[in-house]
Tab-separated table of C-alpha atoms in Angstrom:
chain	number	residue	atom	x	y	z
A	1387	MET	CA	-9.528	-23.763	19.373
A	1388	TYR	CA	-6.685	-21.172	21.093
A	1389	LEU	CA	-3.782	-21.735	21.343
A	1390	PHE	CA	-1.363	-20.113	23.615
A	1391	ARG	CA	1.471	-20.130	26.741
A	1392	SER	CA	-0.623	-18.463	28.860
A	1393	LEU	CA	-2.979	-16.224	30.053
A	1394	ALA	CA	-1.469	-15.160	33.144
A	1395	VAL	CA	0.148	-11.116	32.494
A	1396	PHE	CA	-0.859	-8.415	32.122
A	1397	GLY	CA	0.230	-7.873	28.146
A	1398	GLY	CA	-1.057	-6.634	25.160
A	1399	ILE	CA	-1.326	-10.440	23.066
A	1400	GLU	CA	-2.932	-11.679	25.972
A	1401	ARG	CA	-5.800	-9.508	26.112
A	1402	ILE	CA	-6.623	-9.012	22.298
A	1403	LEU	CA	-6.561	-12.737	22.712
A	1404	VAL	CA	-9.290	-12.515	25.343
A	1405	ASP	CA	-11.271	-9.800	24.117
A	1406	LYS	CA	-11.142	-11.924	20.899
A	1407	MET	CA	-12.029	-15.329	22.355
A	1408	ASN	CA	-14.788	-13.306	24.480
A	1409	TYR	CA	-16.324	-11.949	21.147
A	1410	LEU	CA	-16.360	-15.032	19.393
A	1411	SER	CA	-17.992	-16.141	21.906
A	1412	SER	CA	-20.450	-13.634	22.820
A	1413	ILE	CA	-21.416	-12.189	19.250
A	1414	TYR	CA	-21.244	-15.134	17.224
A	1415	GLY	CA	-22.410	-17.238	19.358
A	1416	TYR	CA	-19.246	-19.560	18.752
A	1417	ASN	CA	-17.798	-22.669	21.186
A	1418	VAL	CA	-13.978	-21.147	22.343
A	1419	TRP	CA	-12.052	-22.894	23.982
A	1420	MET	CA	-7.906	-21.667	24.511
A	1421	ILE	CA	-5.670	-23.985	25.522
A	1422	THR	CA	-1.835	-23.595	27.097
A	1423	THR	CA	0.662	-25.077	28.535
A	1424	ASP	CA	1.959	-22.918	31.292
A	1425	GLN	CA	-0.804	-20.968	32.988
A	1426	SER	CA	-0.962	-23.226	35.570
A	1427	THR	CA	-2.925	-21.998	39.097
A	1428	HIS	CA	-2.059	-18.003	37.833
A	1429	ASP	CA	-5.104	-15.936	37.410
A	1430	ILE	CA	-6.351	-14.480	33.953
A	1431	PRO	CA	-5.918	-10.394	34.539
A	1432	TYR	CA	-8.682	-9.964	32.039
A	1433	HIS	CA	-12.634	-10.746	32.301
A	1434	LEU	CA	-12.959	-13.647	30.053
A	1435	ASN	CA	-16.915	-14.458	29.791
A	1436	GLU	CA	-17.401	-18.335	31.328
A	1437	ASP	CA	-18.978	-19.191	28.250
A	1438	VAL	CA	-15.470	-19.746	27.257
A	1439	ARG	CA	-13.457	-22.746	28.060
A	1440	VAL	CA	-9.676	-22.356	29.116
A	1441	GLU	CA	-8.078	-25.608	29.722
A	1442	ASP	CA	-3.771	-26.217	30.385
A	1443	LEU	CA	-1.748	-28.591	29.781
A	1444	GLY	CA	0.369	-28.146	32.574
A	1445	ILE	CA	3.657	-28.613	31.140
A	1446	CYS	CA	4.802	-24.460	31.920
A	1447	PHE	CA	7.106	-25.036	29.119
A	1448	TYR	CA	9.460	-22.388	31.368
A	1449	ARG	CA	10.916	-25.173	33.827
A	1450	GLN	CA	13.716	-25.597	31.851
A	1451	TYR	CA	15.535	-22.687	31.826
A	1452	ASN	CA	16.127	-23.520	35.709
A	1453	TYR	CA	18.951	-26.472	34.321
A	1454	ASN	CA	22.043	-25.848	32.660
A	1455	ILE	CA	22.281	-26.028	28.862
A	1456	ILE	CA	22.391	-30.218	28.295
A	1457	ARG	CA	19.410	-30.870	31.931
A	1458	ARG	CA	17.190	-28.010	29.380
A	1459	ILE	CA	17.973	-29.937	26.176
A	1460	MET	CA	16.843	-33.004	27.791
A	1461	LEU	CA	13.844	-31.478	29.011
A	1462	SER	CA	13.388	-29.861	26.328
A	1463	ILE	CA	12.895	-32.593	24.326
A	1464	ALA	CA	10.372	-34.900	26.461
A	1465	MET	CA	8.137	-31.581	27.122
A	1466	LYS	CA	7.695	-31.494	23.822
A	1467	ARG	CA	6.993	-34.831	24.027
A	1468	GLN	CA	4.692	-34.482	26.566
A	1469	TYR	CA	2.637	-31.124	24.439
A	1470	ARG	CA	2.192	-33.322	21.074
A	1471	GLU	CA	0.643	-36.490	23.306
A	1472	ARG	CA	-1.580	-34.244	25.051
A	1473	LEU	CA	-3.167	-31.770	22.661
A	1474	HIS	CA	-3.240	-34.824	20.790
A	1475	LYS	CA	-5.812	-35.867	23.072
A	1476	ARG	CA	-7.343	-32.704	23.630
A	1477	ILE	CA	-7.947	-32.682	19.918
A	1478	LEU	CA	-9.176	-35.493	19.019
A	1479	GLU	CA	-11.903	-35.123	22.497
A	1480	ILE	CA	-12.791	-32.016	21.323
A	1481	ASN	CA	-12.164	-31.905	17.502
A	1482	PRO	CA	-12.812	-27.526	16.825
A	1483	ASP	CA	-13.937	-27.055	13.346
A	1484	VAL	CA	-10.238	-24.135	13.322
A	1485	ILE	CA	-7.422	-23.760	14.694
A	1486	VAL	CA	-5.255	-20.198	16.238
A	1487	CYS	CA	-2.297	-19.936	17.495
A	1488	THR	CA	0.452	-17.055	17.373
A	1489	THR	CA	3.925	-17.758	15.579
A	1490	ALA	CA	5.682	-18.223	18.571
A	1491	ASP	CA	4.385	-21.321	19.181
A	1492	ASP	CA	5.280	-24.645	19.023
A	1493	ILE	CA	4.087	-25.154	15.547
A	1494	ASN	CA	5.654	-28.144	15.011
A	1495	SER	CA	4.502	-29.610	17.201
A	1496	ILE	CA	0.835	-28.679	16.455
A	1497	VAL	CA	1.203	-30.000	13.243
A	1498	SER	CA	2.178	-32.964	14.072
A	1499	VAL	CA	-0.823	-33.434	15.783
A	1500	LYS	CA	-3.491	-31.399	14.139
A	1501	GLY	CA	-4.614	-34.255	11.217
A	1502	ALA	CA	-6.995	-32.280	8.417
A	1503	ILE	CA	-7.856	-29.560	11.083
A	1504	PRO	CA	-7.552	-26.121	9.094
A	1505	LEU	CA	-4.799	-24.179	11.238
A	1506	VAL	CA	-4.251	-20.410	11.302
A	1507	VAL	CA	-1.331	-18.336	12.700
A	1508	GLU	CA	-1.285	-15.428	13.980
A	1509	SER	CA	1.927	-13.224	14.196
A	1510	HIS	CA	2.032	-10.526	17.141
A	1511	SER	CA	6.307	-9.826	16.694
A	1512	ILE	CA	7.484	-8.422	12.849
A	1513	PHE	CA	8.645	-11.001	10.691
A	1514	PHE	CA	12.553	-10.348	10.208
A	1515	ARG	CA	12.552	-10.761	14.584
A	1516	THR	CA	10.061	-14.053	14.244
A	1517	ILE	CA	12.777	-15.725	11.658
A	1518	GLU	CA	15.935	-14.046	12.322
A	1519	SER	CA	16.451	-14.446	16.347
A	1520	GLY	CA	18.523	-16.729	18.329
A	1521	ASN	CA	22.283	-15.857	18.825
A	1522	CYS	CA	24.558	-19.257	17.452
A	1523	TRP	CA	24.214	-19.386	13.653
A	1524	LEU	CA	23.874	-22.746	13.540
A	1525	LEU	CA	21.073	-23.503	15.613
A	1526	LYS	CA	19.133	-19.985	14.290
A	1527	LYS	CA	19.296	-22.134	11.151
A	1528	TYR	CA	18.020	-24.988	11.499
A	1529	ARG	CA	14.732	-23.199	13.563
A	1530	LYS	CA	14.565	-21.188	10.819
A	1531	TYR	CA	14.582	-24.233	8.532
A	1532	VAL	CA	11.828	-26.168	10.832
A	1533	PHE	CA	9.480	-22.931	11.295
A	1534	LEU	CA	9.154	-22.505	7.602
A	1535	LYS	CA	8.872	-26.411	7.095
A	1536	SER	CA	5.734	-26.564	9.690
A	1537	LEU	CA	4.456	-22.647	9.028
A	1538	SER	CA	3.825	-24.525	5.453
A	1539	TYR	CA	1.310	-26.932	6.272
A	1540	ALA	CA	-0.922	-23.847	7.545
A	1541	ASP	CA	-3.745	-22.514	6.018
A	1542	CYS	CA	-3.010	-18.540	6.683
A	1543	ILE	CA	-0.416	-16.663	8.395
A	1544	VAL	CA	-2.888	-13.315	9.953
A	1545	SER	CA	-0.048	-10.748	9.870
A	1546	LEU	CA	-1.040	-7.009	11.785
A	1547	THR	CA	0.105	-4.257	8.778
A	1548	GLU	CA	0.042	-4.914	5.596
A	1549	THR	CA	4.579	-4.244	5.345
A	1550	ASP	CA	5.192	-6.749	7.656
A	1551	ALA	CA	1.790	-9.079	5.419
A	1552	VAL	CA	4.560	-8.250	2.399
A	1553	GLU	CA	7.551	-10.065	3.978
A	1554	TRP	CA	5.469	-12.603	5.581
A	1555	ARG	CA	4.269	-13.610	2.068
A	1556	LYS	CA	8.044	-14.176	1.653
A	1557	VAL	CA	7.128	-17.914	3.114
A	1558	HIS	CA	3.734	-18.486	2.563
A	1559	PRO	CA	0.735	-17.946	0.182
A	1560	LYS	CA	-1.848	-17.170	2.546
A	1561	VAL	CA	-1.142	-13.703	4.047
A	1562	ILE	CA	-4.316	-11.504	5.000
A	1563	VAL	CA	-4.380	-8.421	7.679
A	1564	ILE	CA	-6.410	-7.933	9.717
A	1565	PRO	CA	-5.025	-5.107	13.024
A	1566	ASN	CA	-6.144	-5.686	16.683
A	1567	PHE	CA	-9.383	-4.246	17.643
A	1568	LEU	CA	-9.742	-2.025	20.335
A	1569	PHE	CA	-13.154	-1.476	22.598
A	1570	VAL	CA	-13.815	1.907	22.175
A	1571	THR	CA	-16.119	3.551	24.663
A	1572	GLY	CA	-15.226	7.123	24.936
A	1573	ASN	CA	-15.799	6.914	28.455
A	1574	GLU	CA	-12.419	8.225	29.510
A	1575	LYS	CA	-11.453	12.042	28.044
A	1576	SER	CA	-8.216	13.659	28.786
A	1577	LEU	CA	-8.490	17.174	29.801
A	1578	LEU	CA	-5.174	17.589	27.854
A	1579	LYS	CA	-4.403	20.165	31.132
A	1580	ASN	CA	-1.556	17.820	33.433
A	1581	LYS	CA	1.900	18.482	32.841
A	1582	SER	CA	2.350	14.470	32.255
A	1583	ALA	CA	3.506	12.415	29.458
A	1584	ILE	CA	2.495	8.535	29.872
A	1585	PHE	CA	4.762	5.469	28.892
A	1586	VAL	CA	3.102	2.162	28.693
A	1587	GLY	CA	4.712	-1.123	27.558
A	1588	ARG	CA	6.990	-3.933	28.383
A	1589	LEU	CA	10.236	-2.983	30.723
A	1590	ASP	CA	12.616	-5.130	27.684
A	1591	TYR	CA	14.558	-4.626	24.937
A	1592	GLN	CA	11.719	-4.108	23.091
A	1593	LYS	CA	10.212	-1.544	24.433
A	1594	ASP	CA	13.326	-0.190	24.597
A	1595	PRO	CA	12.036	2.090	28.017
A	1596	LEU	CA	15.769	3.484	28.791
A	1597	THR	CA	15.445	5.153	25.727
A	1598	VAL	CA	12.318	7.061	27.303
A	1599	ILE	CA	14.638	7.842	30.354
A	1600	CYS	CA	17.622	9.135	28.399
A	1601	ILE	CA	15.070	11.475	25.841
A	1602	TRP	CA	13.816	12.575	29.159
A	1603	SER	CA	16.560	13.578	30.864
A	1604	LYS	CA	17.262	15.977	27.732
A	1605	ILE	CA	13.058	17.270	28.157
A	1606	ARG	CA	14.101	17.798	31.346
A	1607	LEU	CA	16.795	20.475	31.164
A	1608	ARG	CA	14.063	23.089	28.980
A	1609	ASN	CA	11.142	21.928	30.391
A	1610	ASN	CA	11.164	20.471	34.065
A	1611	ASP	CA	7.707	21.483	35.915
A	1612	TRP	CA	6.727	17.877	33.892
A	1613	LEU	CA	6.730	14.577	34.528
A	1614	LEU	CA	6.374	10.589	32.568
A	1615	HIS	CA	4.474	7.846	33.982
A	1616	ILE	CA	6.292	4.538	33.319
A	1617	TYR	CA	3.872	1.615	33.303
A	1618	GLY	CA	5.627	-1.287	33.151
A	1619	GLU	CA	7.770	-5.155	33.843
A	1620	GLY	CA	9.955	-6.803	33.160
A	1621	ASP	CA	13.496	-7.974	32.672
A	1622	LEU	CA	15.196	-4.476	33.084
A	1623	GLU	CA	12.587	-3.469	35.844
A	1624	ASP	CA	15.297	-2.700	37.858
A	1625	GLU	CA	17.425	-0.602	35.851
A	1626	VAL	CA	14.740	1.359	34.975
A	1627	LYS	CA	14.548	2.054	38.186
A	1628	LYS	CA	17.853	3.386	38.946
A	1629	LEU	CA	17.962	5.438	35.768
A	1630	ALA	CA	14.957	7.218	36.750
A	1631	GLU	CA	15.524	7.758	40.828
A	1632	GLU	CA	18.664	9.148	38.584
A	1633	VAL	CA	17.158	11.371	36.337
A	1634	GLY	CA	14.273	12.483	38.481
A	1635	GLY	CA	10.945	13.773	37.209
A	1636	ILE	CA	9.783	9.850	37.122
A	1637	ILE	CA	7.664	7.841	38.923
A	1638	VAL	CA	7.680	3.577	37.659
A	1639	HIS	CA	3.955	2.108	38.248
A	1640	LYS	CA	3.865	-1.543	38.070
A	1641	PRO	CA	1.160	-2.001	35.238
A	1642	THR	CA	-2.536	-1.586	35.636
A	1643	ASP	CA	-6.183	-2.614	34.894
A	1644	LYS	CA	-7.191	0.640	35.420
A	1645	ILE	CA	-4.242	2.003	32.416
A	1646	TRP	CA	-7.377	4.187	30.858
A	1647	GLN	CA	-7.675	5.973	33.590
A	1648	CYS	CA	-3.927	6.272	33.984
A	1649	TYR	CA	-4.156	7.771	30.482
A	1650	ALA	CA	-7.025	10.118	31.152
A	1651	ASP	CA	-4.659	11.151	33.464
A	1652	CYS	CA	-1.821	13.201	31.926
A	1653	SER	CA	-1.345	14.995	28.717
A	1654	LEU	CA	0.490	12.670	25.593
A	1655	LEU	CA	1.648	9.142	24.734
A	1656	LEU	CA	6.014	8.231	24.386
A	1657	SER	CA	6.689	5.766	22.466
A	1658	THR	CA	10.769	4.445	22.058
A	1659	SER	CA	10.200	0.672	20.789
A	1660	LEU	CA	12.534	-1.783	18.419
A	1661	PHE	CA	9.935	-2.997	16.604
A	1662	GLU	CA	6.078	-3.160	17.268
A	1663	PRO	CA	3.597	-5.643	14.976
A	1664	PHE	CA	1.143	-2.888	16.065
A	1665	GLY	CA	1.406	-0.227	19.029
A	1666	LEU	CA	-2.364	-1.525	20.694
A	1667	VAL	CA	-1.107	1.414	23.557
A	1668	LEU	CA	-1.264	3.820	20.468
A	1669	ILE	CA	-4.728	3.642	19.633
A	1670	GLU	CA	-5.505	2.599	23.321
A	1671	ALA	CA	-3.856	6.229	24.297
A	1672	MET	CA	-5.617	7.970	21.036
A	1673	SER	CA	-8.703	6.681	22.212
A	1674	CYS	CA	-8.327	8.898	24.875
A	1675	GLY	CA	-7.543	11.608	22.705
A	1676	LEU	CA	-3.537	12.053	23.913
A	1677	PRO	CA	-1.360	12.954	20.759
A	1678	VAL	CA	1.268	10.154	20.357
A	1679	VAL	CA	5.535	11.384	20.004
A	1680	ALA	CA	6.332	6.725	18.726
A	1681	PHE	CA	9.972	6.121	16.626
A	1682	ASP	CA	9.192	5.112	12.952
A	1683	CYS	CA	9.930	1.094	13.825
A	1684	PRO	CA	9.415	-1.437	12.182
A	1685	TYR	CA	5.792	-1.985	11.857
A	1686	GLY	CA	3.484	-0.695	13.815
A	1687	PRO	CA	3.329	2.930	14.408
A	1688	SER	CA	3.426	4.260	10.776
A	1689	ALA	CA	0.195	1.832	10.264
A	1690	ILE	CA	-1.339	3.849	13.022
A	1691	ILE	CA	0.266	7.658	13.628
A	1692	SER	CA	-0.137	10.005	10.586
A	1693	ASP	CA	2.507	12.718	11.434
A	1694	GLY	CA	1.839	15.636	11.837
A	1695	ILE	CA	-2.227	15.274	12.039
A	1696	ASN	CA	-2.319	12.410	15.606
A	1697	GLY	CA	0.542	12.365	16.786
A	1698	TYR	CA	4.481	12.428	15.296
A	1699	LEU	CA	6.638	10.048	14.047
A	1700	ILE	CA	10.640	10.184	14.427
A	1701	SER	CA	13.469	8.542	12.985
A	1702	LYS	CA	15.469	5.840	15.321
A	1703	GLU	CA	18.534	8.016	15.301
A	1704	ASP	CA	16.863	11.042	15.910
A	1705	ILE	CA	17.104	12.303	19.461
A	1706	ASP	CA	16.949	15.915	19.248
A	1707	GLY	CA	14.125	15.936	16.909
A	1708	TYR	CA	12.122	13.741	19.745
A	1709	VAL	CA	13.265	15.869	22.201
A	1710	ASP	CA	11.935	18.855	20.550
A	1711	LYS	CA	8.727	17.366	19.750
A	1712	VAL	CA	7.959	16.497	23.029
A	1713	CYS	CA	9.139	19.956	24.850
A	1714	MET	CA	6.375	21.862	21.682
A	1715	LEU	CA	3.359	20.035	22.881
A	1716	MET	CA	4.360	20.267	25.995
A	1717	GLY	CA	4.680	24.115	25.810
A	1718	ASN	CA	0.662	23.855	23.260
A	1719	ILE	CA	-1.825	22.893	24.451
A	1720	ASP	CA	-3.917	23.999	21.889
A	1721	LYS	CA	-1.597	21.339	19.831
A	1722	ARG	CA	-2.410	18.852	22.073
A	1723	ARG	CA	-5.932	18.876	22.257
A	1724	ILE	CA	-5.836	19.333	17.933
A	1725	MET	CA	-4.168	16.591	17.668
A	1726	GLY	CA	-5.844	14.518	20.372
A	1727	GLU	CA	-8.843	14.886	18.602
A	1728	ALA	CA	-7.695	13.841	15.678
A	1729	GLY	CA	-6.549	11.071	16.995
A	1730	ARG	CA	-9.871	9.439	18.810
A	1731	ASN	CA	-11.149	10.230	14.631
A	1732	SER	CA	-9.198	8.439	13.529
A	1733	ILE	CA	-9.361	5.144	15.690
A	1734	TYR	CA	-12.868	4.257	14.857
A	1735	LYS	CA	-11.590	1.623	12.051
A	1736	TYR	CA	-10.718	-0.197	14.625
A	1737	ALA	CA	-13.057	-1.004	16.700
A	1738	PRO	CA	-14.286	-4.899	16.971
A	1739	SER	CA	-17.451	-4.277	14.587
A	1740	SER	CA	-15.086	-2.994	12.248
A	1741	ILE	CA	-12.122	-6.014	12.954
A	1742	MET	CA	-14.323	-9.132	13.556
A	1743	PRO	CA	-15.861	-9.443	11.039
A	1744	GLN	CA	-12.997	-9.919	9.122
A	1745	TRP	CA	-12.045	-12.572	11.354
A	1746	LYS	CA	-15.675	-14.489	11.090
A	1747	ALA	CA	-15.088	-13.848	7.361
A	1748	LEU	CA	-11.215	-15.891	7.771
A	1749	PHE	CA	-12.903	-18.502	9.107
A	1750	GLU	CA	-15.995	-19.591	6.934
A	1751	GLU	CA	-13.412	-19.400	3.806
A	1752	ILE	CA	-11.687	-21.604	5.555
A	1753	LEU	CA	-13.967	-24.568	6.322
A	1754	TYR	CA	-15.733	-23.820	3.329
A	1755	LYS	CA	-12.689	-25.203	0.944
A	1756	LYS	CA	-12.415	-27.762	3.109
A	1757	ASP	CA	-16.002	-28.751	3.288
A	1758	THR	CA	-15.641	-28.235	-0.592
């Protein structure tokens, strides 16, 4: 049984959860349930096998943010009570062997109703951001205490990189590393001839699209015959569109389910994230033969990019260095081809046939310990 808020947007977590559930169902023959809280009538943007059963509990936690702080607190308490009641009822009825949630879920409520069923917690963010989120010091300290106390009841935490796992091991005895996977078909491959770069991600604080526009403004002073295509939506969308228009040479697109063709139509990928638990777009672009340029942020890019071989890792403070590397790649198609081919060769370790047996082994280990 997977627990998550919703599968309603084009997002990395949403897609990897769908792909994972499809694989467990179709390849391993698992009976898979996805229990959501905020799906409502929204369509799932990715293909989900019919054998994977999705049920929404109808909590709609997002509604609390329509009210002032007092009303919001009262509504939040009522919603959490409702969530526990409905989730407990479905757990008793379905009786899953294992429950899987993410660090963004209400783990405190989950552990209060799961009984003896093993719980696996996936980290799709980095340790520091998960533990230290929030602005109010007192509230942040309380939330941290509750979160870590709840987390202690989990049987295992799964991190996406070894570097982040080191941090999680400070607060939990059982932490393993299982990266995200990617279906590598090889059907889409860029010829690397188009004078186009691509940025893919949510238009929010983490992905920092405003910095990629700043970088592009400097690039256009040296090379103004390339276009930057930005695919995404989010809190910064209006600001991104306004700044992109001012800089020029930038086209902002909505997310698309045809992103593979978009990669294939471009010649390099730019990433400016402040932190990345993994960096799915990096291996997506690499699978299409694109060299990638990314900031060396915690923790994903350094686990994927071999600097100077299949892409470039740039210090966050080195904007000019970032510009230099992009301009060099723009002017050297042979370098793009060498890096692009190295990238394609480096991402096969993220194929489902390599990653999903690790999940199967984890589930079997947990159930063996439960039975003994």
